Short mmCIF file of C-alpha atoms in Angstrom, two decimals:
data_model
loop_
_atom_site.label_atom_id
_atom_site.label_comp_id
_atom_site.label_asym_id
_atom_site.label_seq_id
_atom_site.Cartn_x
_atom_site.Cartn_y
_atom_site.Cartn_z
CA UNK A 1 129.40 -58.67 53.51
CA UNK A 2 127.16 -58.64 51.00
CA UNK A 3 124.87 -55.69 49.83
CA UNK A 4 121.02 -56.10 50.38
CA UNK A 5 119.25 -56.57 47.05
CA UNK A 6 116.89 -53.66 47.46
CA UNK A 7 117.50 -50.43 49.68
CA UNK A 8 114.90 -48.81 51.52
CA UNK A 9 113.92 -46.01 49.08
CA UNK A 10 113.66 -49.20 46.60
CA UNK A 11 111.40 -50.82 48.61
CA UNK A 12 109.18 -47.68 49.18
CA UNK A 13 108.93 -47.28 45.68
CA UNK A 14 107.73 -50.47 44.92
CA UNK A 15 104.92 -49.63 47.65
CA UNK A 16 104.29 -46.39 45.42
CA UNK A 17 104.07 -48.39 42.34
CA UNK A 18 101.31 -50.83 43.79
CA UNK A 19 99.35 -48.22 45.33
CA UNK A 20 99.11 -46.47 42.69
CA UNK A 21 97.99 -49.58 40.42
CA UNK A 22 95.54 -50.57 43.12
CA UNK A 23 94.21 -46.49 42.68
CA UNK A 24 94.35 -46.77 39.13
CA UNK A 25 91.80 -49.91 39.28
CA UNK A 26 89.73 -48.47 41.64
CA UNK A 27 89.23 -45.30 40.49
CA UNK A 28 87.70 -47.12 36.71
CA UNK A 29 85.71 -49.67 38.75
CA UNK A 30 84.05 -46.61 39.92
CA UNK A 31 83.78 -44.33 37.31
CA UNK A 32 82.44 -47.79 35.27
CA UNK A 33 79.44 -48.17 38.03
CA UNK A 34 78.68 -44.48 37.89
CA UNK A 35 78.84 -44.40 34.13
CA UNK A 36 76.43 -47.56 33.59
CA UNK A 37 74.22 -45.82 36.17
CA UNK A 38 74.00 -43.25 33.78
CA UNK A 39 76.11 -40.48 35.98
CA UNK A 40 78.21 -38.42 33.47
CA UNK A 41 80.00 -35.18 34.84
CA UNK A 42 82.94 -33.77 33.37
CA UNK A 43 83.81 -32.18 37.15
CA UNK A 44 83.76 -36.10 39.16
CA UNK A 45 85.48 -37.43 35.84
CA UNK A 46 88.39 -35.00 36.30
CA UNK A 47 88.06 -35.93 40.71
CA UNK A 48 88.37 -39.38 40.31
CA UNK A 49 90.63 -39.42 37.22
CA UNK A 50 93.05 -36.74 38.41
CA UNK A 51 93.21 -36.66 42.36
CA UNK A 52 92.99 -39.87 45.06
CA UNK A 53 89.48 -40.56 46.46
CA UNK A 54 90.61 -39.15 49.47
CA UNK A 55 91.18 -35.12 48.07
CA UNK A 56 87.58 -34.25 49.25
CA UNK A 57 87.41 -36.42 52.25
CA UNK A 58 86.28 -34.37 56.00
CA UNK A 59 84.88 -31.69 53.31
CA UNK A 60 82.36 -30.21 55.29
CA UNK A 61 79.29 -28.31 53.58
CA UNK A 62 76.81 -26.79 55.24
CA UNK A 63 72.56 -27.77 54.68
CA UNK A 64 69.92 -25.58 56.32
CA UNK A 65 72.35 -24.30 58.74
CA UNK A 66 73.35 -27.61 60.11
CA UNK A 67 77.59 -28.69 59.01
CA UNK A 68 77.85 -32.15 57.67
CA UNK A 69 81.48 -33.87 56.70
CA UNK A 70 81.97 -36.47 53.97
CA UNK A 71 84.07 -39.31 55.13
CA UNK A 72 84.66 -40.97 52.30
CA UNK A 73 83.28 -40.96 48.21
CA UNK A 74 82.66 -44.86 47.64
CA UNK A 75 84.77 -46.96 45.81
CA UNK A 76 86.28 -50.87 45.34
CA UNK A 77 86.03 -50.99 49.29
CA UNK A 78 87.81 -53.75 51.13
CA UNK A 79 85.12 -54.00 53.39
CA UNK A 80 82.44 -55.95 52.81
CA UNK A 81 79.06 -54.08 51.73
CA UNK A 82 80.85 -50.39 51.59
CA UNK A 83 81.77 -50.45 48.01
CA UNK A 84 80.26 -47.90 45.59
CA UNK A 85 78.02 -51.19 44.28
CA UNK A 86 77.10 -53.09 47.44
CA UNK A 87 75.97 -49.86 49.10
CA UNK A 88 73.35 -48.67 46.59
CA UNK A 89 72.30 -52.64 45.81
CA UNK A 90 71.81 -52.55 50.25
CA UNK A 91 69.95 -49.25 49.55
CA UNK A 92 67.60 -50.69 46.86
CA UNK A 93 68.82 -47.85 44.76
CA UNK A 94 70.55 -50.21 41.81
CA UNK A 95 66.87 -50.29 39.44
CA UNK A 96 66.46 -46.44 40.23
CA UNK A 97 67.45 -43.20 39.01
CA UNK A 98 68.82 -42.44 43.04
CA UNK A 99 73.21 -42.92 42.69
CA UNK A 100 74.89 -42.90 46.56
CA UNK A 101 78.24 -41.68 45.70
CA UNK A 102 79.90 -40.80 48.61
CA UNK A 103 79.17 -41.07 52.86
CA UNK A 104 78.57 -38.44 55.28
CA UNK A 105 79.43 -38.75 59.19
CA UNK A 106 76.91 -40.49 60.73
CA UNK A 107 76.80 -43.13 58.19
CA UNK A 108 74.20 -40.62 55.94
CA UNK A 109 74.74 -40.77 52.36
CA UNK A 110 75.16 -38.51 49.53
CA UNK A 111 72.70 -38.90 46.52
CA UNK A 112 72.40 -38.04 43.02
CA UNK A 113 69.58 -38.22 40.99
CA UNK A 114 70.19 -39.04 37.33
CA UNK A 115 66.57 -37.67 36.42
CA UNK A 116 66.23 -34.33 37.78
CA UNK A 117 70.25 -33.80 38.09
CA UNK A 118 69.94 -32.30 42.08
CA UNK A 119 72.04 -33.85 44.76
CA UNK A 120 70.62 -34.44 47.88
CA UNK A 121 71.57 -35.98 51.34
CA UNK A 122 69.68 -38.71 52.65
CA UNK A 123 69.36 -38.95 56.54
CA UNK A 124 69.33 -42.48 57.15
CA UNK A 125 70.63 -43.01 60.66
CA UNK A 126 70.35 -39.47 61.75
CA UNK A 127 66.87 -38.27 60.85
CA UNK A 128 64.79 -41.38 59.96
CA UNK A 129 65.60 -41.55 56.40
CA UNK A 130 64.92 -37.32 55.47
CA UNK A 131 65.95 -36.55 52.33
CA UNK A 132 67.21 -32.66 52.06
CA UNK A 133 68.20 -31.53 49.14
CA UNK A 134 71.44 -29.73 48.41
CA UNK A 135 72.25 -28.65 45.07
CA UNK A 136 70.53 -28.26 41.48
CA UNK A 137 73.62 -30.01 40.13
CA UNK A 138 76.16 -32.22 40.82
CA UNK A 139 78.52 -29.52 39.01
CA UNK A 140 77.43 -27.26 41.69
CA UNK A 141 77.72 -29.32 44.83
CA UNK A 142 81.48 -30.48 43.72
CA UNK A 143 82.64 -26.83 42.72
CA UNK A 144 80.60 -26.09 46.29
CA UNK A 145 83.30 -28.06 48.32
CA UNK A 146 86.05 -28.15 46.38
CA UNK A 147 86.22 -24.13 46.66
CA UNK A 148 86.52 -24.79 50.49
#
């Protein structure tokens, strides 16, 4: 009988591999949009070049005493209209200083503003399109969650 070509731990290696590749171009499409959009910040360089999108995903952080949880930072989605570009072109935020960079639960979105450097959270389903803001940097609101 003859021996398959490729063995299971073979074959889940190969899924590694691709993963990985499929990371590896995701993670510069994004860091390309934020870049051109003139976000540049040493602390979500070193996220999305040395951890998966997914290391601060369900991080919850806490806003006027009400607990919000980012699903997911955006990024080359497979889904149509929820990558990184496609959501702040649907926003109207591609000709402004305003960057969404990542979703909260509820479909609310995470802001930065390239001007005045604050992060903020913009309540588009939940509270009529509030904007609160959260930090005075986007330094602060990354080392805020990741210290979690």
């Amino acid at each position: 009988m003859k021996k398959p070509d490729t063995t299971l731990e073979d074959a889940f290696m190969k899924i590694i591999d691709e993963t990985v590749s499929l990371f590896e171009q995701d993670k510069q499409y994004v860091l390309n949009y934020l870049h051109r959009r003139n976000v540049q910040n040493k602390v979500l360089d070193s996220i999305f070049t040395n951890y998966a999108f997914g290391l601060l995903s369900d991080a919850i952080f806490k806003v006027k005493s009400e607990n919000y949880a980012i699903t997911h930072f955006l990024s080359k989605s497979n889904i149509d209209g929820y990558d990184i570009v496609s959501v702040n072109d649907n926003l109207g935020l591609s000709n402004t200083s305003i960057v969404a960079f990542a979703l909260v639960m509820g479909d609310d979105v995470l802001c930065y503003d390239t001007h005045d450097k604050k992060v903020f959270i913009w309540l588009i389903q939940t509270e009529d399109g509030k904007k609160i803001m959260i930090e005075d940097s986007l330094s602060d609101f990354l080392n805020r969650i990741i210290q979690k």
